[in-house]
Amino acid sequence: MATALNPFIWDRPLDDPSKIIGMEAFANQVALTLKGQTNVALFGPRDTGKTTFTNQLTLELAKDHGAGAPPFDVVKVNLQRVVSIPGFIGCVYDAMTSHPTKGLRRAAQRQLGALEKEIGFDIKVIKGSVKSSAVSPAQDGETLHSQLVALRSVSEHLVVVFDEFQRLRHCPGDPLAIIRSALMSSGSNHVSLLFTGSIRNAVKMMLENSHEPIFGEASQMQLPAISRADFLEYLDFQFQSTGKGADEAALNHLLNATRAHPRSTQQLAWECWANTPAGQPVTLETVFAAHDRLVQTIERSEFASVLNVLVSGDEAEVNEVRALQLLADRGGDNVTSRPGAARYGFSSHSRVRPALVRLQGRGLVDERNGTWYIVDPLFSEWLRRSSPLADRPISDRPLQG
Ligand SMILES: Nc1ncnc2c1ncn2[C@@H]1O[C@H](COP(=O)(O)OP(=O)(O)O)[C@@H](O)[C@H]1O
Ligand SMILES: [Mg+2]
């Protein structure tokens, strides 16, 4: 008998290609760009599928695309928590020694072994909490450099992914110059790089400032949104095939509530699925109730913490709170109107835009086709529900039909 396992995953990047929606064509485009020896910088707001995309891309890169585009190996370095060169070294070490492909993992271990012999100490010393005091910052930089040189020799056709690359902007010790020297100069013609970033301006600054070591070194691309139609079809199919078919109104409301934001849509679908008894359909009422519960969880989330920090901060930070409320209540079409700004407590309507730009730097809001929006749809709804200035009553619901 087939077991009806939860088909929706939202707490980690997806790796099962049958569950990754709508990325095949873009993966092909990016793979061919990388194989053509052009580095790529990929932007996408938080939780919209950058890391998931790199998994789809890995499969695409493994294909033989004909003359000059043989299969490529991929090593992914997760920079999410990196704020120092030793931290960077630790991440590269992890990426190499826990690589999912056995052959590559062994090649990496061989390279690291040779490197450790050469430098005379175990790289785990740097990774470990007890850092040998004999190692100076300059040596850390040299170790990273040698390690990246070791990395580039694990495959003859290699893509190195630096995920959440913008983190390196807070890393002392010139990590970009080290990357450039180890992976972008002579001896690395067989290596292409993919940088992903959730904060567009931060990555742009690293690539577009002529003083930066990697100035102009990558073609910039935006992660495409998952189309509503594709998401609808996927949800319909997944509910159906696990014996909990959803009616059209339920599916439509689900996607309205999340604006088809990748993580939130999966999370809401999961909440609906988990609260529907086996063999029963997912109804509109199920979706309303599930959405309400998820919006309430924002109360205890990082979003609420960030808001608390901002609201007790200086005037500029309080302006960020004002801008968030304004966006949540009124949408992003006319954010700098004078009366609107005054109602939210801005001393001048000219203060709205700088506040939005700072929020964008935090990854909380973004701008698409000239319209600002709060990236996370659940956070946005939570703000709106608690706003004294929201237009619509809290209980409003979209028309059924
Ligand atoms: N292509 C996709 N198809 C379906 N769901 C996706 C896709 N990309 C992302 N998601 C959903 O979004 C969540 C976050 O994805 P992730 O790749 O971790 O985002 P990011 O790296 O941009 O923060 C995943 O757990 C999944 O629920
Ligand atoms: Mg990610």
GROMACS .gro file of C-alpha atoms and ligand atoms in nm:
model
  429
    1MET     CA    1   0.000   0.000   0.000
    2ALA     CA    2   0.128   0.345  -0.083
    3THR     CA    3   0.186   0.556   0.224
    4ALA     CA    4   0.071   0.915   0.208
    5LEU     CA    5   0.378   1.099   0.331
    6ASN     CA    6   0.368   1.474   0.365
    7PRO     CA    7   0.460   1.598   0.020
    8PHE     CA    8   0.547   1.954   0.128
    9ILE     CA    9   0.889   2.059   0.254
   10TRP     CA   10   0.958   2.411   0.375
   11ASP     CA   11   1.224   2.389   0.644
   12ARG     CA   12   1.520   2.310   0.420
   13PRO     CA   13   1.630   2.338   0.058
   14LEU     CA   14   1.475   2.078  -0.171
   15ASP     CA   15   1.699   1.818  -0.330
   16ASP     CA   16   1.453   1.577  -0.487
   17PRO     CA   17   1.430   1.705  -0.847
   18SER     CA   18   1.072   1.577  -0.880
   19LYS     CA   19   0.974   1.832  -0.612
   20ILE     CA   20   1.160   2.131  -0.751
   21ILE     CA   21   0.912   2.340  -0.945
   22GLY     CA   22   0.984   2.543  -1.254
   23MET     CA   23   1.364   2.570  -1.253
   24GLU     CA   24   1.468   2.344  -1.540
   25ALA     CA   25   1.496   2.603  -1.815
   26PHE     CA   26   1.679   2.849  -1.594
   27ALA     CA   27   1.914   2.576  -1.469
   28ASN     CA   28   1.999   2.498  -1.829
   29GLN     CA   29   2.069   2.863  -1.904
   30VAL     CA   30   2.291   2.908  -1.598
   31ALA     CA   31   2.472   2.578  -1.658
   32LEU     CA   32   2.563   2.677  -2.013
   33THR     CA   33   2.681   3.017  -1.895
   34LEU     CA   34   2.906   2.858  -1.631
   35LYS     CA   35   3.037   2.599  -1.874
   36GLY     CA   36   3.119   2.885  -2.110
   37GLN     CA   37   3.358   3.015  -1.841
   38THR     CA   38   3.144   3.303  -1.722
   39ASN     CA   39   3.090   3.335  -1.350
   40VAL     CA   40   2.735   3.405  -1.235
   41ALA     CA   41   2.595   3.610  -0.945
   42LEU     CA   42   2.241   3.502  -0.866
   43PHE     CA   43   2.003   3.717  -0.662
   44GLY     CA   44   1.685   3.610  -0.490
   45PRO     CA   45   1.523   3.728  -0.167
   46ARG     CA   46   1.529   3.504   0.141
   47ASP     CA   47   1.347   3.172   0.121
   48THR     CA   48   1.272   3.194  -0.248
   49GLY     CA   49   1.478   2.895  -0.356
   50LYS     CA   50   1.840   2.992  -0.423
   51THR     CA   51   1.988   2.691  -0.249
   52THR     CA   52   1.720   2.465  -0.396
   53PHE     CA   53   1.813   2.602  -0.735
   54THR     CA   54   2.178   2.510  -0.686
   55ASN     CA   55   2.063   2.149  -0.640
   56GLN     CA   56   1.876   2.155  -0.970
   57LEU     CA   57   2.176   2.323  -1.128
   58THR     CA   58   2.408   2.050  -1.003
   59LEU     CA   59   2.203   1.792  -1.193
   60GLU     CA   60   2.207   2.007  -1.503
   61LEU     CA   61   2.583   2.065  -1.483
   62ALA     CA   62   2.638   1.688  -1.458
   63LYS     CA   63   2.491   1.647  -1.807
   64ASP     CA   64   2.705   1.638  -2.116
   65HIS     CA   65   2.607   1.942  -2.320
   66GLY     CA   66   2.823   1.851  -2.618
   67ALA     CA   67   3.141   2.000  -2.758
   68GLY     CA   68   3.325   2.212  -2.504
   69ALA     CA   69   3.058   2.153  -2.240
   70PRO     CA   70   3.133   1.818  -2.075
   71PRO     CA   71   2.984   1.720  -1.738
   72PHE     CA   72   3.095   1.949  -1.454
   73ASP     CA   73   3.134   1.869  -1.085
   74VAL     CA   74   2.996   2.107  -0.825
   75VAL     CA   75   3.126   2.193  -0.478
   76LYS     CA   76   2.892   2.405  -0.265
   77VAL     CA   77   3.031   2.627   0.006
   78ASN     CA   78   2.767   2.755   0.245
   79LEU     CA   79   2.872   3.097   0.370
   80GLN     CA   80   2.554   3.161   0.571
   81ARG     CA   81   2.739   3.192   0.903
   82VAL     CA   82   3.081   3.305   0.788
   83VAL     CA   83   3.221   3.624   0.940
   84SER     CA   84   3.591   3.537   0.960
   85ILE     CA   85   3.862   3.370   0.751
   86PRO     CA   86   3.885   3.073   0.991
   87GLY     CA   87   3.507   3.036   0.954
   88PHE     CA   88   3.547   3.041   0.576
   89ILE     CA   89   3.820   2.777   0.600
   90GLY     CA   90   3.585   2.563   0.809
   91CYS     CA   91   3.309   2.585   0.550
   92VAL     CA   92   3.537   2.495   0.262
   93TYR     CA   93   3.666   2.204   0.467
   94ASP     CA   94   3.310   2.082   0.527
   95ALA     CA   95   3.214   2.123   0.163
   96MET     CA   96   3.514   1.916   0.056
   97THR     CA   97   3.508   1.639   0.315
   98SER     CA   98   3.133   1.583   0.309
   99HIS     CA   99   3.084   1.606  -0.065
  100PRO     CA  100   2.795   1.379  -0.173
  101THR     CA  101   2.994   1.216  -0.455
  102LYS     CA  102   3.234   0.950  -0.330
  103GLY     CA  103   3.498   1.000  -0.599
  104LEU     CA  104   3.510   1.370  -0.545
  105ARG     CA  105   3.508   1.337  -0.168
  106ARG     CA  106   3.811   1.109  -0.185
  107ALA     CA  107   3.995   1.341  -0.423
  108ALA     CA  108   3.919   1.625  -0.181
  109GLN     CA  109   4.046   1.430   0.117
  110ARG     CA  110   4.366   1.347  -0.070
  111GLN     CA  111   4.419   1.712  -0.157
  112LEU     CA  112   4.354   1.824   0.199
  113GLY     CA  113   4.589   1.559   0.333
  114ALA     CA  114   4.867   1.683   0.106
  115LEU     CA  115   4.795   2.040   0.208
  116GLU     CA  116   4.805   1.960   0.580
  117LYS     CA  117   5.138   1.792   0.534
  118GLU     CA  118   5.270   2.099   0.357
  119ILE     CA  119   5.149   2.353   0.611
  120GLY     CA  120   5.239   2.129   0.901
  121PHE     CA  121   4.910   2.127   1.088
  122ASP     CA  122   4.564   1.982   1.082
  123ILE     CA  123   4.301   2.213   0.928
  124LYS     CA  124   4.061   2.091   1.194
  125VAL     CA  125   4.271   2.292   1.440
  126ILE     CA  126   4.137   2.607   1.278
  127LYS     CA  127   3.788   2.466   1.259
  128GLY     CA  128   3.789   2.350   1.618
  129SER     CA  129   3.705   2.571   1.912
  130VAL     CA  130   4.061   2.557   2.043
  131LYS     CA  131   4.248   2.760   1.792
  132SER     CA  132   4.620   2.723   1.811
  133SER     CA  133   4.762   3.060   1.915
  134ALA     CA  134   5.060   2.996   1.692
  135VAL     CA  135   4.843   3.069   1.387
  136SER     CA  136   4.828   3.436   1.293
  137PRO     CA  137   4.563   3.606   1.080
  138ALA     CA  138   4.805   3.633   0.790
  139GLN     CA  139   4.860   3.259   0.807
  140ASP     CA  140   4.485   3.204   0.808
  141GLY     CA  141   4.467   3.392   0.479
  142GLU     CA  142   4.745   3.179   0.336
  143THR     CA  143   4.578   2.862   0.458
  144LEU     CA  144   4.252   2.962   0.291
  145HIS     CA  145   4.437   3.038  -0.028
  146SER     CA  146   4.614   2.699  -0.031
  147GLN     CA  147   4.290   2.528   0.055
  148LEU     CA  148   4.108   2.690  -0.239
  149VAL     CA  149   4.397   2.594  -0.466
  150ALA     CA  150   4.358   2.237  -0.336
  151LEU     CA  151   3.985   2.263  -0.402
  152ARG     CA  152   4.031   2.362  -0.762
  153SER     CA  153   4.232   2.050  -0.833
  154VAL     CA  154   3.961   1.802  -0.727
  155SER     CA  155   3.805   1.808  -1.074
  156GLU     CA  156   3.897   1.902  -1.429
  157HIS     CA  157   3.559   2.066  -1.481
  158LEU     CA  158   3.443   2.238  -1.171
  159VAL     CA  159   3.182   2.485  -1.053
  160VAL     CA  160   3.225   2.623  -0.703
  161VAL     CA  161   2.908   2.765  -0.549
  162PHE     CA  162   2.941   3.031  -0.280
  163ASP     CA  163   2.596   3.036  -0.123
  164GLU     CA  164   2.491   3.354   0.063
  165PHE     CA  165   2.800   3.523  -0.070
  166GLN     CA  166   2.710   3.867   0.067
  167ARG     CA  167   2.814   3.743   0.412
  168LEU     CA  168   3.177   3.790   0.312
  169ARG     CA  169   3.129   4.162   0.319
  170HIS     CA  170   3.165   4.147   0.698
  171CYS     CA  171   3.464   3.919   0.687
  172PRO     CA  172   3.802   4.083   0.759
  173GLY     CA  173   4.117   3.957   0.586
  174ASP     CA  174   4.019   4.031   0.227
  175PRO     CA  175   3.844   3.704   0.138
  176LEU     CA  176   3.751   3.833  -0.209
  177ALA     CA  177   4.114   3.891  -0.302
  178ILE     CA  178   4.191   3.540  -0.184
  179ILE     CA  179   3.907   3.394  -0.392
  180ARG     CA  180   4.024   3.590  -0.688
  181SER     CA  181   4.381   3.479  -0.661
  182ALA     CA  182   4.300   3.112  -0.598
  183LEU     CA  183   3.998   3.056  -0.820
  184MET     CA  184   3.987   3.328  -1.084
  185SER     CA  185   4.341   3.361  -1.215
  186SER     CA  186   4.584   3.148  -1.408
  187GLY     CA  187   4.549   2.782  -1.325
  188SER     CA  188   4.174   2.808  -1.278
  189ASN     CA  189   4.048   2.814  -1.636
  190HIS     CA  190   3.859   2.495  -1.562
  191VAL     CA  191   3.675   2.654  -1.269
  192SER     CA  192   3.363   2.870  -1.282
  193LEU     CA  193   3.200   3.033  -0.983
  194LEU     CA  194   2.838   3.083  -0.883
  195PHE     CA  195   2.771   3.342  -0.616
  196THR     CA  196   2.425   3.348  -0.465
  197GLY     CA  197   2.297   3.633  -0.253
  198SER     CA  198   1.974   3.730  -0.087
  199ILE     CA  199   2.070   4.095  -0.051
  200ARG     CA  200   2.103   4.226  -0.398
  201ASN     CA  201   2.266   4.558  -0.322
  202ALA     CA  202   2.534   4.396  -0.110
  203VAL     CA  203   2.639   4.159  -0.387
  204LYS     CA  204   2.608   4.432  -0.647
  205MET     CA  205   2.849   4.645  -0.447
  206MET     CA  206   3.102   4.364  -0.442
  207LEU     CA  207   3.078   4.325  -0.821
  208GLU     CA  208   3.027   4.680  -0.938
  209ASN     CA  209   3.276   4.869  -0.728
  210SER     CA  210   3.602   4.900  -0.918
  211HIS     CA  211   3.799   4.881  -0.591
  212GLU     CA  212   3.669   4.534  -0.518
  213PRO     CA  213   3.889   4.240  -0.618
  214ILE     CA  214   3.606   4.069  -0.808
  215PHE     CA  215   3.488   4.383  -0.987
  216GLY     CA  216   3.302   4.294  -1.306
  217GLU     CA  217   3.381   3.925  -1.272
  218ALA     CA  218   3.032   3.778  -1.286
  219SER     CA  219   2.722   3.802  -1.495
  220GLN     CA  220   2.429   3.907  -1.275
  221MET     CA  221   2.102   3.716  -1.287
  222GLN     CA  222   1.778   3.714  -1.094
  223LEU     CA  223   1.628   3.386  -0.975
  224PRO     CA  224   1.298   3.355  -1.164
  225ALA     CA  225   0.976   3.342  -0.962
  226ILE     CA  226   0.783   3.016  -0.967
  227SER     CA  227   0.481   3.086  -1.182
  228ARG     CA  228   0.145   3.071  -1.011
  229ALA     CA  229   0.017   2.826  -1.269
  230ASP     CA  230   0.309   2.589  -1.206
  231PHE     CA  231   0.261   2.610  -0.831
  232LEU     CA  232  -0.113   2.551  -0.862
  233GLU     CA  233  -0.060   2.243  -1.073
  234TYR     CA  234   0.200   2.109  -0.831
  235LEU     CA  235  -0.017   2.163  -0.522
  236ASP     CA  236  -0.320   2.014  -0.694
  237PHE     CA  237  -0.122   1.707  -0.792
  238GLN     CA  238   0.040   1.658  -0.451
  239PHE     CA  239  -0.284   1.691  -0.254
  240GLN     CA  240  -0.458   1.462  -0.502
  241SER     CA  241  -0.196   1.191  -0.503
  242THR     CA  242  -0.185   1.172  -0.124
  243GLY     CA  243  -0.560   1.118  -0.107
  244LYS     CA  244  -0.646   1.470   0.008
  245GLY     CA  245  -0.760   1.641  -0.309
  246ALA     CA  246  -0.807   2.017  -0.273
  247ASP     CA  247  -1.089   2.215  -0.430
  248GLU     CA  248  -1.013   2.500  -0.667
  249ALA     CA  249  -1.118   2.775  -0.424
  250ALA     CA  250  -0.892   2.631  -0.155
  251LEU     CA  251  -0.593   2.623  -0.391
  252ASN     CA  252  -0.660   2.973  -0.512
  253HIS     CA  253  -0.684   3.115  -0.165
  254LEU     CA  254  -0.372   2.933  -0.060
  255LEU     CA  255  -0.174   3.098  -0.339
  256ASN     CA  256  -0.333   3.439  -0.277
  257ALA     CA  257  -0.240   3.427   0.088
  258THR     CA  258   0.125   3.354   0.012
  259ARG     CA  259   0.156   3.539  -0.320
  260ALA     CA  260   0.314   3.213  -0.439
  261HIS     CA  261   0.621   3.286  -0.224
  262PRO     CA  262   0.807   2.953  -0.238
  263ARG     CA  263   0.869   2.875   0.129
  264SER     CA  264   0.546   3.017   0.265
  265THR     CA  265   0.338   2.839   0.004
  266GLN     CA  266   0.492   2.505   0.095
  267GLN     CA  267   0.452   2.578   0.464
  268LEU     CA  268   0.087   2.670   0.427
  269ALA     CA  269   0.023   2.369   0.205
  270TRP     CA  270   0.184   2.151   0.472
  271GLU     CA  271  -0.029   2.305   0.746
  272CYS     CA  272  -0.342   2.236   0.540
  273TRP     CA  273  -0.233   1.885   0.459
  274ALA     CA  274  -0.150   1.800   0.819
  275ASN     CA  275  -0.488   1.923   0.936
  276THR     CA  276  -0.692   1.730   0.684
  277PRO     CA  277  -0.789   1.377   0.785
  278ALA     CA  278  -0.684   1.096   0.551
  279GLY     CA  279  -0.917   1.060   0.259
  280GLN     CA  280  -1.085   1.400   0.313
  281PRO     CA  281  -1.052   1.696   0.077
  282VAL     CA  282  -0.869   2.017   0.165
  283THR     CA  283  -1.134   2.289   0.181
  284LEU     CA  284  -1.134   2.667   0.180
  285GLU     CA  285  -1.209   2.661   0.552
  286THR     CA  286  -0.902   2.446   0.610
  287VAL     CA  287  -0.690   2.703   0.431
  288PHE     CA  288  -0.833   2.997   0.629
  289ALA     CA  289  -0.768   2.823   0.958
  290ALA     CA  290  -0.420   2.708   0.860
  291HIS     CA  291  -0.327   3.055   0.738
  292ASP     CA  292  -0.448   3.211   1.064
  293ARG     CA  293  -0.234   2.973   1.266
  294LEU     CA  294   0.076   3.044   1.062
  295VAL     CA  295   0.028   3.419   1.081
  296GLN     CA  296   0.006   3.383   1.460
  297THR     CA  297   0.337   3.197   1.473
  298ILE     CA  298   0.508   3.516   1.350
  299GLU     CA  299   0.451   3.647   1.703
  300ARG     CA  300   0.732   3.421   1.824
  301SER     CA  301   0.951   3.441   1.516
  302GLU     CA  302   1.270   3.626   1.428
  303PHE     CA  303   1.051   3.881   1.248
  304ALA     CA  304   0.889   3.989   1.572
  305SER     CA  305   1.232   4.008   1.739
  306VAL     CA  306   1.369   4.225   1.464
  307LEU     CA  307   1.066   4.452   1.490
  308ASN     CA  308   1.118   4.487   1.865
  309VAL     CA  309   1.479   4.584   1.816
  310LEU     CA  310   1.390   4.842   1.552
  311VAL     CA  311   1.103   4.998   1.742
  312SER     CA  312   1.327   5.066   2.041
  313GLY     CA  313   1.607   5.202   1.823
  314ASP     CA  314   1.692   5.548   1.694
  315GLU     CA  315   1.476   5.759   1.466
  316ALA     CA  316   1.607   5.593   1.150
  317GLU     CA  317   1.519   5.252   1.289
  318VAL     CA  318   1.175   5.360   1.399
  319ASN     CA  319   1.126   5.489   1.045
  320GLU     CA  320   1.193   5.136   0.927
  321VAL     CA  321   0.905   5.014   1.143
  322ARG     CA  322   0.687   5.289   0.998
  323ALA     CA  323   0.781   5.186   0.646
  324LEU     CA  324   0.700   4.823   0.722
  325GLN     CA  325   0.357   4.916   0.854
  326LEU     CA  326   0.290   5.139   0.560
  327LEU     CA  327   0.382   4.865   0.315
  328ALA     CA  328   0.184   4.600   0.500
  329ASP     CA  329  -0.129   4.816   0.513
  330ARG     CA  330  -0.124   4.990   0.180
  331GLY     CA  331   0.098   4.793  -0.051
  332GLY     CA  332   0.394   4.940  -0.229
  333ASP     CA  333   0.243   5.138  -0.513
  334ASN     CA  334   0.241   5.485  -0.368
  335VAL     CA  335   0.470   5.465  -0.068
  336THR     CA  336   0.604   5.818  -0.076
  337SER     CA  337   0.276   6.011  -0.081
  338ARG     CA  338   0.275   6.297   0.168
  339PRO     CA  339  -0.048   6.216   0.353
  340GLY     CA  340   0.044   5.849   0.377
  341ALA     CA  341   0.386   5.926   0.522
  342ALA     CA  342   0.242   6.170   0.774
  343ARG     CA  343  -0.019   5.921   0.895
  344TYR     CA  344   0.258   5.673   0.976
  345GLY     CA  345   0.458   5.930   1.168
  346PHE     CA  346   0.734   6.012   0.922
  347SER     CA  347   0.864   6.365   0.980
  348SER     CA  348   0.881   6.401   0.603
  349HIS     CA  349   0.775   6.187   0.310
  350SER     CA  350   1.134   6.200   0.188
  351ARG     CA  351   1.225   5.970   0.478
  352VAL     CA  352   1.024   5.678   0.341
  353ARG     CA  353   1.259   5.572   0.068
  354PRO     CA  354   1.578   5.562   0.280
  355ALA     CA  355   1.390   5.350   0.533
  356LEU     CA  356   1.286   5.109   0.259
  357VAL     CA  357   1.641   5.088   0.131
  358ARG     CA  358   1.765   4.997   0.480
  359LEU     CA  359   1.495   4.733   0.512
  360GLN     CA  360   1.602   4.598   0.177
  361GLY     CA  361   1.956   4.572   0.313
  362ARG     CA  362   1.816   4.356   0.592
  363GLY     CA  363   1.642   4.135   0.337
  364LEU     CA  364   1.298   4.219   0.476
  365VAL     CA  365   1.161   4.415   0.181
  366ASP     CA  366   1.242   4.422  -0.188
  367GLU     CA  367   1.148   4.612  -0.500
  368ARG     CA  368   1.018   4.449  -0.815
  369ASN     CA  369   0.922   4.646  -1.127
  370GLY     CA  370   0.925   4.965  -0.925
  371THR     CA  371   0.692   4.831  -0.655
  372TRP     CA  372   0.808   4.771  -0.299
  373TYR     CA  373   0.684   4.470  -0.105
  374ILE     CA  374   0.750   4.282   0.217
  375VAL     CA  375   0.933   3.967   0.117
  376ASP     CA  376   0.766   3.728   0.361
  377PRO     CA  377   0.389   3.717   0.304
  378LEU     CA  378   0.313   3.579   0.652
  379PHE     CA  379   0.511   3.857   0.819
  380SER     CA  380   0.330   4.106   0.599
  381GLU     CA  381  -0.011   3.971   0.698
  382TRP     CA  382   0.085   3.962   1.066
  383LEU     CA  383   0.185   4.330   1.047
  384ARG     CA  384  -0.136   4.420   0.871
  385ARG     CA  385  -0.353   4.241   1.123
  386SER     CA  386  -0.196   4.422   1.413
  387SER     CA  387  -0.196   4.761   1.245
  388PRO     CA  388  -0.424   5.033   1.381
  389LEU     CA  389  -0.416   5.198   1.040
  390ALA     CA  390  -0.498   4.909   0.809
  391ASP     CA  391  -0.768   4.986   0.557
  392ARG     CA  392  -0.951   4.660   0.561
  393PRO     CA  393  -1.112   4.493   0.859
  394ILE     CA  394  -0.913   4.212   1.013
  395SER     CA  395  -1.174   3.954   0.927
  396ASP     CA  396  -1.188   4.031   0.556
  397ARG     CA  397  -1.157   3.740   0.323
  398PRO     CA  398  -1.133   3.722  -0.050
  399LEU     CA  399  -1.457   3.659  -0.234
  400GLN     CA  400  -1.525   3.298  -0.299
  401GLY     CA  401  -1.600   3.178  -0.643
  402LIG     N1  402   1.185   2.542  -0.707
  402LIG     C1  403   1.109   2.524  -0.596
  402LIG     N2  404   0.994   2.453  -0.605
  402LIG     C2  405   0.918   2.436  -0.497
  402LIG     N3  406   0.945   2.485  -0.376
  402LIG     C3  407   1.056   2.558  -0.361
  402LIG     C4  408   1.144   2.581  -0.470
  402LIG     N4  409   1.247   2.655  -0.427
  402LIG     C5  410   1.224   2.676  -0.296
  402LIG     N5  411   1.111   2.619  -0.255
  402LIG     C6  412   1.056   2.625  -0.117
  402LIG     O1  413   1.120   2.729  -0.048
  402LIG     C7  414   1.192   2.679   0.066
  402LIG     C8  415   1.321   2.756   0.082
  402LIG     O2  416   1.409   2.727  -0.026
  402LIG     P1  417   1.565   2.759  -0.019
  402LIG     O3  418   1.624   2.699  -0.140
  402LIG     O4  419   1.620   2.718   0.113
  402LIG     O5  420   1.563   2.919  -0.031
  402LIG     P2  421   1.684   3.025  -0.017
  402LIG     O6  422   1.811   2.949  -0.036
  402LIG     O7  423   1.658   3.125  -0.125
  402LIG     O8  424   1.670   3.086   0.118
  402LIG     C9  425   1.208   2.531   0.040
  402LIG     O9  426   1.211   2.457   0.161
  402LIG    C10  427   1.082   2.499  -0.038
  402LIG    O10  428   0.973   2.483   0.049
  403MG      MG  429   1.971   2.925   0.092
   0.00000   0.00000   0.00000
